[in-house]
CSV table of C-alpha atoms in Angstrom, one decimal:
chain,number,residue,atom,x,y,z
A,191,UNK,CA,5.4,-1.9,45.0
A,192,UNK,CA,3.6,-0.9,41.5
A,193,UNK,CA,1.3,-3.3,39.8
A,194,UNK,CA,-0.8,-3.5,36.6
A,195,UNK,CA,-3.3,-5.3,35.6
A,196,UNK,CA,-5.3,-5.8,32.2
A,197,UNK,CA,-9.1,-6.5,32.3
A,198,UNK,CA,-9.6,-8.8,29.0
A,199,UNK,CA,-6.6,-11.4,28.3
A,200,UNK,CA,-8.3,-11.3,24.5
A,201,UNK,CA,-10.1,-8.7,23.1
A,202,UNK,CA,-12.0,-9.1,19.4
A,203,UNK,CA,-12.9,-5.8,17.2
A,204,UNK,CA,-14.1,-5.6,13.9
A,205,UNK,CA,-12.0,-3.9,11.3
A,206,UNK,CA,-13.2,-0.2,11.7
A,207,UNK,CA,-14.5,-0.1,14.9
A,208,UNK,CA,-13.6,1.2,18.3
A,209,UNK,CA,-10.8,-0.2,20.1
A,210,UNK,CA,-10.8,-0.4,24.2
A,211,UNK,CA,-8.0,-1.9,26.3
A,212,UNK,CA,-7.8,-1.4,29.4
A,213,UNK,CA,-5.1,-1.2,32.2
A,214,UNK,CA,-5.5,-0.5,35.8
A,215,UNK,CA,-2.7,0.6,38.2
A,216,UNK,CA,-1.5,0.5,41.5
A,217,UNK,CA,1.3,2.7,42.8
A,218,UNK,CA,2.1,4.9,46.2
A,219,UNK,CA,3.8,7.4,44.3
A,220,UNK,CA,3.2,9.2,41.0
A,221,UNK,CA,3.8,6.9,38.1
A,222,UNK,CA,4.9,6.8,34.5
A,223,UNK,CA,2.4,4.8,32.4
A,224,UNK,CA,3.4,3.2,29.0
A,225,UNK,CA,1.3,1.2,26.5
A,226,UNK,CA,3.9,-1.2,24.1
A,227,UNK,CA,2.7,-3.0,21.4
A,228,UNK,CA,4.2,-6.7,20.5
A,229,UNK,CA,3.7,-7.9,16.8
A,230,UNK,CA,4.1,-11.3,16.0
A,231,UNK,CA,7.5,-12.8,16.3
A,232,UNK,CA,8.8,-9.0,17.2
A,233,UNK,CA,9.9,-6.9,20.5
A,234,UNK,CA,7.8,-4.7,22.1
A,235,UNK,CA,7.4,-0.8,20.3
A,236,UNK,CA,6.3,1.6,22.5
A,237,UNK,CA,3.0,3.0,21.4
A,238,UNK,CA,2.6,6.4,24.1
A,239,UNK,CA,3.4,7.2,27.2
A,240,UNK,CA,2.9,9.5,30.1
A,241,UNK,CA,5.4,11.4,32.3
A,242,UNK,CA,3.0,13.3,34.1
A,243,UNK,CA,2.3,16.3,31.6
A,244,UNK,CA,-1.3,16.1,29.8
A,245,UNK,CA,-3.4,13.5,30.6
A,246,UNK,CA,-4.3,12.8,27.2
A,247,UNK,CA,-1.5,11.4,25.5
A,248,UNK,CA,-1.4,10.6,21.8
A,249,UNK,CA,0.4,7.8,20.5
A,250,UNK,CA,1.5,6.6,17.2
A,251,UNK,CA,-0.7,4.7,14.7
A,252,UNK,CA,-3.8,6.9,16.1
A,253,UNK,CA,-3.6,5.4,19.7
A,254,UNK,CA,-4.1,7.5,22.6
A,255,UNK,CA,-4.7,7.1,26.3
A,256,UNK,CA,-6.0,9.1,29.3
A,257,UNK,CA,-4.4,8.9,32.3
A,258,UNK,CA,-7.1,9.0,35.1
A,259,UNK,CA,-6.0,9.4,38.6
A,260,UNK,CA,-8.9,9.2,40.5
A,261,UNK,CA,-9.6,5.7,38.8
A,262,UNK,CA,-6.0,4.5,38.5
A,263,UNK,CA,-6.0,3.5,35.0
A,264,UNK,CA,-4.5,4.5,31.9
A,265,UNK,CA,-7.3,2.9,29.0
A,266,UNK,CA,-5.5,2.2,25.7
A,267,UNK,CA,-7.6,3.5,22.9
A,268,UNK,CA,-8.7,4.3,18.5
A,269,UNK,CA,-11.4,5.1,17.2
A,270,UNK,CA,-11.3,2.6,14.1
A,271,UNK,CA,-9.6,-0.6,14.1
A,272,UNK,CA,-7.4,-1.5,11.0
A,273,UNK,CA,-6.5,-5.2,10.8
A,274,UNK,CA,-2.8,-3.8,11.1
A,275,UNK,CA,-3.7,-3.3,14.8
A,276,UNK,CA,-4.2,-7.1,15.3
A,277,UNK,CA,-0.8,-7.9,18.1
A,278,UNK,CA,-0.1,-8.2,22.0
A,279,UNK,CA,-0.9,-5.1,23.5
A,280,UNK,CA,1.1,-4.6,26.9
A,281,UNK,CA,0.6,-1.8,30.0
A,282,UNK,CA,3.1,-0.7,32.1
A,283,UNK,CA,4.0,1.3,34.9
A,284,UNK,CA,7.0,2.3,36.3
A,285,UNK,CA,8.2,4.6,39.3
A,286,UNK,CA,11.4,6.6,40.3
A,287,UNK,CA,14.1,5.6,39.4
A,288,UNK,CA,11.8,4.8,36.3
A,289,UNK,CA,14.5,2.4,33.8
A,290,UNK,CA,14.8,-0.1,37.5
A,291,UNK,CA,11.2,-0.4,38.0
A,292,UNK,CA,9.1,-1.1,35.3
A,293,UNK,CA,6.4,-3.8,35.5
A,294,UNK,CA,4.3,-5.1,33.2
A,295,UNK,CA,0.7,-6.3,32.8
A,296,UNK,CA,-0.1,-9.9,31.8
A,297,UNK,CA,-1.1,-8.3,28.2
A,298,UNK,CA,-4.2,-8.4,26.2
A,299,UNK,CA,-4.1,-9.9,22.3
A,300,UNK,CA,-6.0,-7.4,20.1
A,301,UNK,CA,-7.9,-9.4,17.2
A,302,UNK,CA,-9.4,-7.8,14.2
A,303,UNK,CA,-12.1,-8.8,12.5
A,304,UNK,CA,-13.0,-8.5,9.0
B,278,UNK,CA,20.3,-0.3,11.1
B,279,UNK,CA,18.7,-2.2,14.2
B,280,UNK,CA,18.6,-0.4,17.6
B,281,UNK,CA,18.8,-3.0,20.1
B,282,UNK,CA,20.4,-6.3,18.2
B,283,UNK,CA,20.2,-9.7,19.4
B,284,UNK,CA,21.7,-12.9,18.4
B,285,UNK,CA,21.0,-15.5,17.9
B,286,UNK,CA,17.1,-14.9,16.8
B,287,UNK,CA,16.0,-18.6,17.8
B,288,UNK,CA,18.1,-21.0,19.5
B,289,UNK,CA,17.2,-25.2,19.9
B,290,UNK,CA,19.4,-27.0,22.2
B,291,UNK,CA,19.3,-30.0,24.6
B,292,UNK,CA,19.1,-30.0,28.4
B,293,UNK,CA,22.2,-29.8,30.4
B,294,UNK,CA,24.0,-27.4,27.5
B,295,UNK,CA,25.2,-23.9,28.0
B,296,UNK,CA,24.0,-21.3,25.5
B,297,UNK,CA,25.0,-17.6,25.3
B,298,UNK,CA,22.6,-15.0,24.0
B,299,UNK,CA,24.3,-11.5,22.5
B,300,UNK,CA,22.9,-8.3,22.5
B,301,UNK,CA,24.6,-5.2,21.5
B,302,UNK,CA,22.6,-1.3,21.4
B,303,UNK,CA,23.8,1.8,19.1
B,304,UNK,CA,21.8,4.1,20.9
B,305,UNK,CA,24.3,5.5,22.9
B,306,UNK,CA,22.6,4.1,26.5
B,307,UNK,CA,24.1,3.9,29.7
B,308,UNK,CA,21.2,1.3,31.0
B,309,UNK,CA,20.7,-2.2,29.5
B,310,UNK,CA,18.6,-5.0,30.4
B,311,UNK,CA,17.5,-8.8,30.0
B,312,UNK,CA,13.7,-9.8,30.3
B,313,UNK,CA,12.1,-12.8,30.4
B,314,UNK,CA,8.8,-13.5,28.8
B,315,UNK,CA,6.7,-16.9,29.2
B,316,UNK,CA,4.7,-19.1,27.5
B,317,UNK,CA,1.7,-17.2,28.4
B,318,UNK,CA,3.5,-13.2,27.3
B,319,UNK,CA,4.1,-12.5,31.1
B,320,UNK,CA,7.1,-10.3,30.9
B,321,UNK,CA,9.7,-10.3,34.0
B,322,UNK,CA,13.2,-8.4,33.8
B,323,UNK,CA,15.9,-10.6,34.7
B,324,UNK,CA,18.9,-8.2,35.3
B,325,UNK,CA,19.6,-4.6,34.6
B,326,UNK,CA,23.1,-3.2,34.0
B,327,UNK,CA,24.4,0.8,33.9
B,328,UNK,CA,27.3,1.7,32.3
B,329,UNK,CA,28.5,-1.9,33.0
B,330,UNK,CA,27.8,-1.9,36.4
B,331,UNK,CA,25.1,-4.8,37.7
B,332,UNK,CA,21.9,-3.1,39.1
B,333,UNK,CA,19.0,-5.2,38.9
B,334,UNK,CA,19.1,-9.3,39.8
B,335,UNK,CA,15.8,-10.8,40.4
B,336,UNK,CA,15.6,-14.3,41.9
B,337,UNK,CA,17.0,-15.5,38.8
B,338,UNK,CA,19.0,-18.7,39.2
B,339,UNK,CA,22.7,-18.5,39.2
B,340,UNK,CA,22.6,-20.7,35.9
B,341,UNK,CA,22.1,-17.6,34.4
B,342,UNK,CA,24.9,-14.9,34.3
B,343,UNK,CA,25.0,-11.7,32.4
B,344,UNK,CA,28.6,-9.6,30.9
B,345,UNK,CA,28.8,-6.3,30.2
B,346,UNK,CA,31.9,-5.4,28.3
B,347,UNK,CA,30.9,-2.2,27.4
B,348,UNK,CA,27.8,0.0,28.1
B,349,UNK,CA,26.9,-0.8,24.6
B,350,UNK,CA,26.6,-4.6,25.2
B,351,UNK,CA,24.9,-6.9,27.4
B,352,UNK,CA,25.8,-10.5,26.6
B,353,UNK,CA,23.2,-13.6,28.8
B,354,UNK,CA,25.5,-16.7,29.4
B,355,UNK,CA,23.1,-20.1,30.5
B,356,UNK,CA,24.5,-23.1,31.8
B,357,UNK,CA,23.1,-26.4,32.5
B,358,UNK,CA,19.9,-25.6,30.5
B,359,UNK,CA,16.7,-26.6,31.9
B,360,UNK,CA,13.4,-27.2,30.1
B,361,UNK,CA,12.0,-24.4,32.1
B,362,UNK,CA,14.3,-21.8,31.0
B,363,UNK,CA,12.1,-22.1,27.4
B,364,UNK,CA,11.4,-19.0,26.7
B,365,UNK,CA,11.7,-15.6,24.3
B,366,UNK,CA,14.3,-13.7,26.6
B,367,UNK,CA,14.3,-10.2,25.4
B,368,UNK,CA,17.1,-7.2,25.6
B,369,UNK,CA,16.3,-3.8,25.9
B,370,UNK,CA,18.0,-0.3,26.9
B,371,UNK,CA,17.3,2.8,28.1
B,372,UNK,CA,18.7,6.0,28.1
B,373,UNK,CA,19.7,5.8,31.7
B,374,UNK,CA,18.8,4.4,34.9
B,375,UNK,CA,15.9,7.6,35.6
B,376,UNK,CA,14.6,7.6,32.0
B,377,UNK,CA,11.2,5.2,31.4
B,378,UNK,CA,11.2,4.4,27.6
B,379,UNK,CA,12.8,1.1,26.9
B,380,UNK,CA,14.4,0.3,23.7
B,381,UNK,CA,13.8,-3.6,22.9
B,382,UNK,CA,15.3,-5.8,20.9
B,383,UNK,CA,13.8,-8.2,18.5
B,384,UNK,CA,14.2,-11.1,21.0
B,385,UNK,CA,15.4,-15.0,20.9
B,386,UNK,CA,13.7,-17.8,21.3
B,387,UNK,CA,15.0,-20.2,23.2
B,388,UNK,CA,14.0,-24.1,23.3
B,389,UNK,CA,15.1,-26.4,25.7
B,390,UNK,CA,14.6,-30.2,24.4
């Protein structure tokens, strides 16, 4: 079975600086890796994902990640931090047939600082 | 106009009551589902429908029953409420069964006094 897990429960930036979340995964076969985003009080967006094309993906509001094989992870990142970012930030992976078996990671709350 | 639609948003009720939680999609789907996320943001799906067909049920208890009408609704029926079941239980679809983007919904709180 797949798994995911986030290094860093709570992670603290301040406003224009680099974010870094990251996600680690463990499948047998090739996955698809999403990042979702959870504001306050809301259901999760989904921010990028990939499906096995590039390894770079880009996501909306500037977010990208890079799928690494060799390391199993899929690192959430942005080069400037915008107090808009500040929300739950969740990793998942998910195998054939993908809709039945997605699992999440425990999450990691993205804080901006002023 | 909203996706993935749940009602109600929050919901406060005493133990031993049965609640229902609606969700309805206009996003032409044949997969819907119900998740369950803690106290601490651990996400866990609870039961996954396709084109009104059951798919997915997790140890969930059997207090818990899902309907599917129609592929475009998903409705989460709770009896016998238990403070444990406290909780933001989330809907979400997906395009089908092989596609990996969920849809979710805004969610419902639920409170069990």
């Amino acid at each position: 079975a797949q798994s995911v897990t986030q290094l860093g429960s709570h992670v603290s930036v301040s406003e224009g600086a680099l974010v870094l979340l990251r996600c680690n995964y463990s499948s047998s076969v090739p996955p698809y890796l999403f990042w979702y985003v959870q504001y306050p009080n809301q259901g999760l967006q989904l921010l990028l994902k990939y499906t096995s094309a590039a390894t770079l993906v880009k996501g909306i509001n500037g977010f990208e990640a890079e799928f690494k094989k060799s390391e199993t992870s899929f690192h959430l990142t942005k080069p400037s931090a915008h107090m808009s970012d500040a929300a739950e930030y969740f990793c998942a992976v998910s195998v054939a047939p993908y809709g039945q078996n997605f699992v999440f990671g425990p999450g990691t709350r993205l804080s901006v600082l002023p | 106009d909203t996706a993935v639609s749940q009602t109600p948003k929050y919901l406060v009720t005493q133990m031993g009551n049965d609640k229902s939680i609606k969700c309805e999609q206009n996003l032409g789907h044949d997969t819907m589902y119900w998740y369950k996320q803690d106290s601490k943001k651990f996400l866990k799906i609870m039961f996954s429908y396709n084109n009104k067909e059951l798919i997915i049920n997790e140890t969930v208890p059997n207090r818990f029953s899902p309907k599917s009408p129609d592929k475009a609704h998903l409705n989460l029926h709770i009896n016998s409420l238990e403070l444990g079941d406290s909780a933001v239980y989330f809907c979400a679809s997906s395009r089908d069964l092989n596609t990996g983007e969920l849809f979710f919904g805004e969610g419902s709180r639920l409170t069990v006094l």
